Every structure is written in C-alpha cells, then in structure tokens.
Short mmCIF file of C-alpha atoms and ligand atoms in Angstrom, two decimals:
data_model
loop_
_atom_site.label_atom_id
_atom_site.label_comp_id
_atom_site.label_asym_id
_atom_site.label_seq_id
_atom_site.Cartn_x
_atom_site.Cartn_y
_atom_site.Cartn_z
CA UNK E 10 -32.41 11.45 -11.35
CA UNK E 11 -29.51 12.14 -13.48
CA UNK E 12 -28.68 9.58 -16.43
CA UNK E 13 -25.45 7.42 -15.55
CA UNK E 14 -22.36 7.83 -18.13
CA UNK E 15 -21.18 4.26 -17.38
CA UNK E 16 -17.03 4.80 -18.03
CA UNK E 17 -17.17 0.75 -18.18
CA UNK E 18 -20.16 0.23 -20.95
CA UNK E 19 -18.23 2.73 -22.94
CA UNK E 20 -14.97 1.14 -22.50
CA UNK E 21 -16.23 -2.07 -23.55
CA UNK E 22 -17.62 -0.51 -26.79
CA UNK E 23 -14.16 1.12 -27.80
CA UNK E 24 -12.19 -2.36 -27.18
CA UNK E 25 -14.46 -4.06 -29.28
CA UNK E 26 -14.15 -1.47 -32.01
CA UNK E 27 -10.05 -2.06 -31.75
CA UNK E 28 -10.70 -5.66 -31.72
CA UNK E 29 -12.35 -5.48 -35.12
CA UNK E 30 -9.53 -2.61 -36.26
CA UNK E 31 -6.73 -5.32 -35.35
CA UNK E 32 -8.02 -7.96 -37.03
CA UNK E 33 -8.52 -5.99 -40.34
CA UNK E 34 -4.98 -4.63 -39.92
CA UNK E 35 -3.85 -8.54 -39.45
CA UNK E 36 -5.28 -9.64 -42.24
CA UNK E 37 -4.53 -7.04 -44.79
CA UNK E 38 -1.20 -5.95 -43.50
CA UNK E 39 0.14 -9.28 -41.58
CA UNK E 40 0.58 -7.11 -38.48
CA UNK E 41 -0.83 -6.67 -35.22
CA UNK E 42 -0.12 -3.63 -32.78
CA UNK E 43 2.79 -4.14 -30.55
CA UNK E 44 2.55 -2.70 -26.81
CA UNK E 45 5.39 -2.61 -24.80
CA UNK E 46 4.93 -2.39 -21.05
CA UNK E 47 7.69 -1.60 -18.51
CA UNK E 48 7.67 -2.35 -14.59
CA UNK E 49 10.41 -1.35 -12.28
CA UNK E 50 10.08 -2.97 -8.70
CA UNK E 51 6.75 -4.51 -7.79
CA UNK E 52 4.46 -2.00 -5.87
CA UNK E 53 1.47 -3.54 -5.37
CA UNK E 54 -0.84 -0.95 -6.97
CA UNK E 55 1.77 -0.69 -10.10
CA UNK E 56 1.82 -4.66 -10.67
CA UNK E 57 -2.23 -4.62 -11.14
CA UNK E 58 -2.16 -2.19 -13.20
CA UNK E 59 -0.03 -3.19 -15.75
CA UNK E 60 -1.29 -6.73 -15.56
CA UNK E 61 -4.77 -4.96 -16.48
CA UNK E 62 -2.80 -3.29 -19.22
CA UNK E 63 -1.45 -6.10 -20.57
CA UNK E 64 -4.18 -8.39 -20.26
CA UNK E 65 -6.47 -5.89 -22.19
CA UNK E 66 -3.85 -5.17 -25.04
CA UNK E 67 -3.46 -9.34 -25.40
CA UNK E 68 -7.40 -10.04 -25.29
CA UNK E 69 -7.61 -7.19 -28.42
CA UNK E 70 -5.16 -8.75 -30.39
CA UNK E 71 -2.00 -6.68 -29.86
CA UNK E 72 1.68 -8.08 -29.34
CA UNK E 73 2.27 -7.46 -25.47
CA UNK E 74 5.63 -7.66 -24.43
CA UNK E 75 5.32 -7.44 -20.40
CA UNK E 76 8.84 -5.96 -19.51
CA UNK E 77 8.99 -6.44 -15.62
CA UNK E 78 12.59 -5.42 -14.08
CA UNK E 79 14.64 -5.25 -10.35
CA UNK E 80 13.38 -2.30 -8.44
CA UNK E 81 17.48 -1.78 -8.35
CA UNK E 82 18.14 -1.46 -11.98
CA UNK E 83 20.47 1.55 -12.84
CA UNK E 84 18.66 4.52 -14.96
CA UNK E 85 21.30 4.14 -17.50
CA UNK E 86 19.81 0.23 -17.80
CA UNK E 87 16.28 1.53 -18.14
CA UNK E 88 17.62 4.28 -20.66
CA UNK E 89 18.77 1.97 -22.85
CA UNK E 90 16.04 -0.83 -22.92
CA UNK E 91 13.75 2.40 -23.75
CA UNK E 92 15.90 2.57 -26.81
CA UNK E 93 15.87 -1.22 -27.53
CA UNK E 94 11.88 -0.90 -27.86
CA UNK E 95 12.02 2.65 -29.88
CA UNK E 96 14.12 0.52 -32.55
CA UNK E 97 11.92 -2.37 -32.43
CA UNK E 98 9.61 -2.43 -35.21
CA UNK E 99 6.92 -5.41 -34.06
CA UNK E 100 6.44 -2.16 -30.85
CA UNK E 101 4.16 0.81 -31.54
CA UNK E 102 3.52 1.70 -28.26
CA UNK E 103 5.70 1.82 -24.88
CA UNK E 104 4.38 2.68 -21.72
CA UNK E 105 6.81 3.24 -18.80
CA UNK E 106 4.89 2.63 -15.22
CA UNK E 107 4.71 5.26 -12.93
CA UNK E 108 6.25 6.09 -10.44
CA UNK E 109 9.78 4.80 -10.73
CA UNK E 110 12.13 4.15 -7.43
CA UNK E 111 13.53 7.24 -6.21
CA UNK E 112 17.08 6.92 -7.82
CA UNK E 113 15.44 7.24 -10.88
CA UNK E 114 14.53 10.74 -12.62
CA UNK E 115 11.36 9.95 -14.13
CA UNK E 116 11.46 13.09 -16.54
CA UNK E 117 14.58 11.79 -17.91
CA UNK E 118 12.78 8.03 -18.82
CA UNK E 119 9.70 9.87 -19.86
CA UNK E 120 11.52 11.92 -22.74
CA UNK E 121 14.05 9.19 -23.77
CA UNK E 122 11.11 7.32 -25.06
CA UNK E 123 10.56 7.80 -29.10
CA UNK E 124 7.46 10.75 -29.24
CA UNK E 125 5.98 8.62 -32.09
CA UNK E 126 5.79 5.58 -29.71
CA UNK E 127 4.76 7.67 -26.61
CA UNK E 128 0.99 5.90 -26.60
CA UNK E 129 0.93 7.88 -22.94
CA UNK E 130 1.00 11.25 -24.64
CA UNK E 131 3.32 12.46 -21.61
CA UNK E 132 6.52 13.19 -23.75
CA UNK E 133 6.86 17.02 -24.48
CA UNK E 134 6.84 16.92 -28.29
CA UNK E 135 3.20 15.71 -27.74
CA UNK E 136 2.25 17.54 -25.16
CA UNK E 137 3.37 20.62 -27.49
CA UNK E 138 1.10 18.78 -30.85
CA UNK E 139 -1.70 18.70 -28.42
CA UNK E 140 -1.08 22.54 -27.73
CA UNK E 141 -1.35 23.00 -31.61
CA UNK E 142 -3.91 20.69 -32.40
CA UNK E 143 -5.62 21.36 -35.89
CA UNK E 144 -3.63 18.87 -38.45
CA UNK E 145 -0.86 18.73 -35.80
CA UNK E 146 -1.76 15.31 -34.30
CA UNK E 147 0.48 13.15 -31.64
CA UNK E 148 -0.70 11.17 -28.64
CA UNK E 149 -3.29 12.84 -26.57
CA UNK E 150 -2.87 11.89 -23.02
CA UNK E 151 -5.48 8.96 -21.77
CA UNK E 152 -7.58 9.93 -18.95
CA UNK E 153 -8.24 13.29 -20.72
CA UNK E 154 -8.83 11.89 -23.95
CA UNK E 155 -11.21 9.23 -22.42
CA UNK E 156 -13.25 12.07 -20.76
CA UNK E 157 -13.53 13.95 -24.04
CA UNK E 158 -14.71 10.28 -25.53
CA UNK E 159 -17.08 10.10 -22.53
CA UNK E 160 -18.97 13.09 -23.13
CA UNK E 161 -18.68 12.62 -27.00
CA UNK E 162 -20.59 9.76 -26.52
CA UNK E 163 -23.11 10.41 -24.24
CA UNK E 164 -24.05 13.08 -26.05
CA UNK E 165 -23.32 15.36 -24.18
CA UNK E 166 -23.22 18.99 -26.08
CA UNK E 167 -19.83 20.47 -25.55
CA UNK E 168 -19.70 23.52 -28.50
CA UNK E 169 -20.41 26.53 -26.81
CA UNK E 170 -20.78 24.86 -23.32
CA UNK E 171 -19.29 26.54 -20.40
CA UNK E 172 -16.92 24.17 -19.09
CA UNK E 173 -15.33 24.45 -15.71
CA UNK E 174 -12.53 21.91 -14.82
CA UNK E 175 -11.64 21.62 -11.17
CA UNK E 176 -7.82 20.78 -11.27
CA UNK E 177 -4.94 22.25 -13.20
CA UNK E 178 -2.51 19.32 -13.59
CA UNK E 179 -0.01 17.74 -16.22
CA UNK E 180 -2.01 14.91 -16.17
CA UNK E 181 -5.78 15.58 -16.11
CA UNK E 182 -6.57 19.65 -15.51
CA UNK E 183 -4.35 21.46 -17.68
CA UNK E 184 -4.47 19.05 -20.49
CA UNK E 185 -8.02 18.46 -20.46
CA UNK E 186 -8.79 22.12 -20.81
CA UNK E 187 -7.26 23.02 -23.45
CA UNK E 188 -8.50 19.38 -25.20
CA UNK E 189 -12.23 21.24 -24.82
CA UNK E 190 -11.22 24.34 -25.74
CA UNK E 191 -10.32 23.10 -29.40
CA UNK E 192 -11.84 23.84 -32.58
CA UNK E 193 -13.38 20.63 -33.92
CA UNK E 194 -15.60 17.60 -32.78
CA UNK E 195 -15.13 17.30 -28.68
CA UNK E 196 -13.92 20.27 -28.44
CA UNK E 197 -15.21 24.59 -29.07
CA UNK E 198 -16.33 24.96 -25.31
CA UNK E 199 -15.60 27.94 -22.87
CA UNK E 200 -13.40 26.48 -20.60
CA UNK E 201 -12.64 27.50 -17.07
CA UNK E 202 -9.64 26.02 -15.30
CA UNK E 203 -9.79 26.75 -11.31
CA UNK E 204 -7.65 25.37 -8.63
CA UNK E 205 -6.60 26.22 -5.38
CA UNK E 206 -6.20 29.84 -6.28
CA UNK E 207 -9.47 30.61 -7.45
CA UNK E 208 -11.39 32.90 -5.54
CA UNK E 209 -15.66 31.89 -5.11
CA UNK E 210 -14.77 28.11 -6.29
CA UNK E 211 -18.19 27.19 -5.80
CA UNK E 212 -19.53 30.29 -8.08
CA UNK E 213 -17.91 28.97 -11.04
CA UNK E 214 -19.13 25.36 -10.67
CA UNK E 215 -22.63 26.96 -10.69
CA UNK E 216 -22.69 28.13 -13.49
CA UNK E 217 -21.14 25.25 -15.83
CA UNK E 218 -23.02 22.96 -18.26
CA UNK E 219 -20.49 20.35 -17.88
CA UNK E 220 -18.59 20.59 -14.26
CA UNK E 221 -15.10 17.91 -14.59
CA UNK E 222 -13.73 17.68 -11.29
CA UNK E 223 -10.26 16.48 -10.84
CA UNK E 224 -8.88 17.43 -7.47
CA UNK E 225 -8.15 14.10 -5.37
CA UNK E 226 -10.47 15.85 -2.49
CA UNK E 227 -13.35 13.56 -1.63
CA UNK E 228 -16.68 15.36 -1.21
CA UNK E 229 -15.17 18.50 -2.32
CA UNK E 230 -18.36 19.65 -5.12
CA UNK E 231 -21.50 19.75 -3.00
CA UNK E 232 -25.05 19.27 -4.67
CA UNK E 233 -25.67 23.07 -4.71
CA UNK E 234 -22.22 23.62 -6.85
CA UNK E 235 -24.11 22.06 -9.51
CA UNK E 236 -26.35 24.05 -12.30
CA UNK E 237 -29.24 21.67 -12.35
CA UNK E 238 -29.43 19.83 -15.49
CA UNK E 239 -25.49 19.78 -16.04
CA UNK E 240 -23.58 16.99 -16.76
CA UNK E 241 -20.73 16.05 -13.89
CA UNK E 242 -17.58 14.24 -14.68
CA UNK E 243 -15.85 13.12 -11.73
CA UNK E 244 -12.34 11.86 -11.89
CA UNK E 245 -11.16 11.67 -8.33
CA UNK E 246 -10.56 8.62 -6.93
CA UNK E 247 -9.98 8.56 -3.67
CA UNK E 248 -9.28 5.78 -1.02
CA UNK E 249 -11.58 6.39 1.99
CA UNK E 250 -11.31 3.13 3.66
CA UNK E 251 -11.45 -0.46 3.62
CA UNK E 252 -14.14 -3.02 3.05
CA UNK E 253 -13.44 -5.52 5.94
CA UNK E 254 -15.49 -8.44 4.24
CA UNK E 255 -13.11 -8.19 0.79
CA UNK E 256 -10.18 -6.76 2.00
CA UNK E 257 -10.87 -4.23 -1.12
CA UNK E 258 -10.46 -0.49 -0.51
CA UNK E 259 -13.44 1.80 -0.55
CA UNK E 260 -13.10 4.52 -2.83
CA UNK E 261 -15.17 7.23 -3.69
CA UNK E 262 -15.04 10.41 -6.29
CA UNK E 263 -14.59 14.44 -5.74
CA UNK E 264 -18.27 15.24 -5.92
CA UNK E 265 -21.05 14.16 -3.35
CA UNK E 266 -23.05 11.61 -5.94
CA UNK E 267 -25.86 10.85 -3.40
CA UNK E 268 -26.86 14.26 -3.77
CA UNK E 269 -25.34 15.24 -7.05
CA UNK E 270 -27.41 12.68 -8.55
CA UNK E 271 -30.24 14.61 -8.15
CA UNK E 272 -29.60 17.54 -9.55
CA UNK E 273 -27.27 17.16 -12.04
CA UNK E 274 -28.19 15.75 -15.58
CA UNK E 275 -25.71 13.14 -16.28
CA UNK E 276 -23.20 12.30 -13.69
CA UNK E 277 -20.01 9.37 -13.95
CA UNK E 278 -19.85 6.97 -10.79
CA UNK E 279 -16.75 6.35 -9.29
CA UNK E 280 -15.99 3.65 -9.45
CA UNK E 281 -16.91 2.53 -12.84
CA UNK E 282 -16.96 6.01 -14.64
CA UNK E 283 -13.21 7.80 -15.53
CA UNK E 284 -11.49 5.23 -14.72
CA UNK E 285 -11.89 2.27 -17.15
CA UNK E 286 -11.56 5.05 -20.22
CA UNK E 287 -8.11 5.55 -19.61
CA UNK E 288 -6.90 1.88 -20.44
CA UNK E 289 -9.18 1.94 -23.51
CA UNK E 290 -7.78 5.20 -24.65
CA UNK E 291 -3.85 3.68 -24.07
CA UNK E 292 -5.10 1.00 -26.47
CA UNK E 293 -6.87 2.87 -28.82
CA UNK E 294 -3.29 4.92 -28.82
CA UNK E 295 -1.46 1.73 -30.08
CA UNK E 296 -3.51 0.84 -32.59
CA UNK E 297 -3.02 4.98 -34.00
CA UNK E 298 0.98 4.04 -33.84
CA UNK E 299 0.28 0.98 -35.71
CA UNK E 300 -1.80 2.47 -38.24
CA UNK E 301 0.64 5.40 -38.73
CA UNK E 302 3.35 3.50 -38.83
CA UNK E 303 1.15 1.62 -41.82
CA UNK E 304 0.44 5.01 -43.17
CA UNK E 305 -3.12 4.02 -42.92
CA UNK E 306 -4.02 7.91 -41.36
P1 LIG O 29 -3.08 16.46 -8.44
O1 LIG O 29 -1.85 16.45 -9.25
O2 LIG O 29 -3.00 16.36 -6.95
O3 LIG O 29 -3.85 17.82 -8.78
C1 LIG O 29 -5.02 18.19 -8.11
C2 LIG O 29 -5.48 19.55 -8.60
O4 LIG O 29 -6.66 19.89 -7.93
C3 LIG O 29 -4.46 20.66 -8.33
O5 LIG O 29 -4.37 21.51 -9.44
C4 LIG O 29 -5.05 21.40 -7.12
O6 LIG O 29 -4.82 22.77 -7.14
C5 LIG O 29 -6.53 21.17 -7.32
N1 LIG O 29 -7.22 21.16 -6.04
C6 LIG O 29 -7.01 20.33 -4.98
N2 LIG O 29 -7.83 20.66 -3.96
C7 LIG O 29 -8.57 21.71 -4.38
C8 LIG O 29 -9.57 22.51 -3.77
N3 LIG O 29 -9.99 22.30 -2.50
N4 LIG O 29 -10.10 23.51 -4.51
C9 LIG O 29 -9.67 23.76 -5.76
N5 LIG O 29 -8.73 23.05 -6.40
C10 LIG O 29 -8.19 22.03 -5.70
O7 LIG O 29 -4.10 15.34 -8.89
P2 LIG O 29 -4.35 14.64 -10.33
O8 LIG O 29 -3.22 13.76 -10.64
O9 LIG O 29 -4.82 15.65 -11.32
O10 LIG O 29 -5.61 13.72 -9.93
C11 LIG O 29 -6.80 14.27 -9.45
C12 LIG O 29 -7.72 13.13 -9.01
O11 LIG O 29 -8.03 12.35 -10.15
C13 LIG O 29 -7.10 12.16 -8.01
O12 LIG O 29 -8.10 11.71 -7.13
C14 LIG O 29 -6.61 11.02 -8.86
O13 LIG O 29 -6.55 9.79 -8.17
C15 LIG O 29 -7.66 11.00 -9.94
N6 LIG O 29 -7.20 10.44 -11.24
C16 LIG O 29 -7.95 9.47 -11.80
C17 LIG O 29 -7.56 8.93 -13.01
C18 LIG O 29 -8.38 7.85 -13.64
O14 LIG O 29 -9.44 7.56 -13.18
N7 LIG O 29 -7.97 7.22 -14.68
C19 LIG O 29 -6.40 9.37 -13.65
C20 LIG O 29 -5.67 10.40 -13.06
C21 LIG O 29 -6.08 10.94 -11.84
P3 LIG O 29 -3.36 23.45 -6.99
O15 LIG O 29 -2.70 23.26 -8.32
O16 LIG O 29 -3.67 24.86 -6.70
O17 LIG O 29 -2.69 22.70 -5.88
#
C-alpha cells in the first residue's frame, strides 16, 4: 500500500515554522507580517475561504486586515483601495479573492496590485521571475509551490525524475512544470506537460516517477496509468455530490485512489492532500514580503 503524503500534517509543520519566524521578527524588528485580504460580494465558497485565510494569518501572528466590500463596488473603487494597501507599510501581502462580479476585469485588479506585495504570485512581473528563476526570485504561485514543498518533504526524489503533469494551466499545470524543471533543490526533473491535446495520455502517465494530475476530471488516471512504485500527486478537487447527514459536499480527486493506492508508492488524498498547502504557502509568502521588506533575504 502506498505511503500517504498527508497535505494537512505538512501544513501544520510549515505554520508552526512561520509562527516561530514571526515571533523572532517581532521581537528583533518590532514588526509582524501584515496580510491584506480583499472580498467583493459574499459567494458562499469565497467567504470561507478567506475567513480560513484570515483566521490562519491571525493564529501565526500576522496583522490581518479582512477587507470585505459591496458585490456593487465600481472597479475604479477596488483600483484604488489596491493602491491604498500597496502604500501601506504595516501590509506585505494582498490577496484579491477570486472571482470578482462580472463588471469587474479581474486582469486589470490582478496587475494593479504592487508585484512586491503580490503574496499570490499571479501578477506578470512574477510570473516572468518565476520563468527566470536562478537569483531572480518573486512570489511563486501557492498551490504549485505547496506541491513542490510536498514532494520536498516527503522525500520524494525529483532530480532526474520523469515528471508528467496532467494540466497546462495559469494556475497549477503550466506553472508547476516549469517550477520542476528548475535547476536547484525541488526542482532538475524531466518534465512532461500533457493536456487535452496529447495523443496516448495514458502512455505518458506510465512511465512517470512522479504523475501530478491537475485536470478537474474525477476518475480520470486509472490504476494501470500508474508506474508502480511512483509517487501520485493529485490536485483535483472535484464536487461529486452531497453528504445528506452533514449537508457537506462530497468531493473526490482526478485519480482513482482505491486502486491507485495500490500501486503507486506515495499517493496525496483528496481531501486532505493539495489542498491545505496552498494556504500555508500564501502565508509562508507574507512572511518572504516581510522579511524582504526587512532586508533579512
Ligand atoms: P483548469 O483551468 O480547468 O485546467 C484543467 C487542465 O486539465 C487543462 O489544461 C485541460 O486541458 C486539462 N484536462 C482536462 N481534462 C483532461 C483530459 N481528459 N485529458 C487531459 N487533460 C485534461 O483547471 P485548474 O484550475 O488547473 O484546476 C485543476 C483541478 O485542480 C480542479 O479540480 C481544481 O479544483 C483543482 N485545484 C485545486 C487546488 C487546491 O487544492 N489548492 C488549487 C487549484 C486547482 P486543455 O488545456 O487542453 O483544456
């Protein structure tokens, strides 16, 4: 049976570490991290989020300013609170919830928020630092950055691994192949990138060491996609009904885990595996900012 990479056990570890990193900063430097959130409307799925944000940032330590507005508020308002909290110095970090009402162009909030405060990583300037890599260092995005943490810290060998990422997004895919395709620690694998172009899908899974799928299709990878002995990172989450006794959707991953389990070496459940790194990696992004901005790295 494969060994579990448990995405909330790790999480736990990395918010502890920050804990410990704020309080140092706090005492030496007489600041704490400052994490501004921003909510427009109140879609159910977008309010629990950034209440989970929030909470986490203000149980590390960090200033959290929870900025919730009117689902009618005019883009040039949102422009220009954007710019309040890029001239703020008590924020390192502003995160604008997506997706914003319809009237809004979300491209146009992204980008109008300061690249050094963009703790997402979804602003082009770090997007394009990512690209470099090397000594050129910005934001990496979060879910991708939590996987490479993931398999960092599992142990799981990734130099020289063939890698083959289901997907080819902006926010998980594309990004997360070229993250593993790096030179340095996480990174120097052969990576594959297929999607719904790629001709003999299930050849390719075969024959990777580490097989991230990220696709939004449930059941897509069946057991015998997977070399045996490889380690599976699944990142889908998707809603497949509802738990009548909690009210609580059901959700389940891209890959079959009954049977994947079996085969594969390590495996992430979903729940409980991708989806808890990407809130510690947003935090471990505003505590960078702060640092930086303390010219502590
Ligand atoms: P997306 O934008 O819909 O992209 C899905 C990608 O998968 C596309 O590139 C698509 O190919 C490819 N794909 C879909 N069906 C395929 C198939 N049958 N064969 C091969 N490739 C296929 O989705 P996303 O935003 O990357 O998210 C993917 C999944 O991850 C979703 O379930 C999402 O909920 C989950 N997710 C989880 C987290 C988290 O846990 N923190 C964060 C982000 C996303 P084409 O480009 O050819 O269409």
């Amino acid at each position: 049976m494969a060994e579990i990479i448990s995405g909330t056990a790790i999480r736990k570890e990395i918010l502890s570490e920050l804990k410990q990193e704020i309080q140092e900063m706090h005492e030496k430097h007489g600041i704490v991290p400052g994490l501004a959130t921003i909510l427009v409307g109140n879609n159910p799925a977008s309010v629990s989020y950034v209440t989970l944000k929030a909470k986490t940032a203000k149980d590390i330590g960090c200033l959290e300013i929870q900025d919730n507005r009117p689902e009618n508020i005019s883009e040039q308002e949102l422009l220009d609170i954007i710019r309040q909290y890029n001239d703020d110095p008590r924020i390192h970090g502003i995160l604008v919830q997506l997706p914003l009402p319809r009237h809004i162009n979300e491209n146009k909030v992204l980008y109008a928020i300061d690249p050094d405060k963009d703790v997402d990583g979804f602003h082009p300037v770090n997007v394009g630092r990512m690209l470099i890599g090397g000594e050129v260092t910005g934001f990496l995005p979060c879910t991708p950055a939590g996987i490479q943490e993931m398999l960092v810290r599992s142990g799981t060998e990734l130099s020289g691994a063939e890698v083959v990422v289901v997907g080819r997004s902006n926010i998980v895919g594309k990004p997360l192949s070229v993250l593993l395709a790096q030179k340095g620690r996480g990174g120097n694998a052969t990576v594959t990138m297929v999607h719904t172009g790629t001709r003999n899908l299930a050849e390719h899974c075969r024959r990777a060491d580490v097989l991230i799928v990220a696709a939004g299709r449930p059941g897509l990878v069946q057991a015998d996609w997977i070399k045996p002995g490889a380690t599976v990172i699944d990142v889908g989450v998707n809603r497949i009904g509802f738990n009548e006794t909690t009210g609580k959707p059901i959700l389940s991953g891209d890959v079959d885990f009954e049977a994947a389990e079996k085969i594969a070496g390590k495996i992430t459940p979903v729940p409980g595996g991708v989806g808890p790194m990407t809130i510690a990696m947003l935090m471990k992004n505003t505590v960078l900012s702060a640092k930086r901005h303390l010219n502590l790295c």
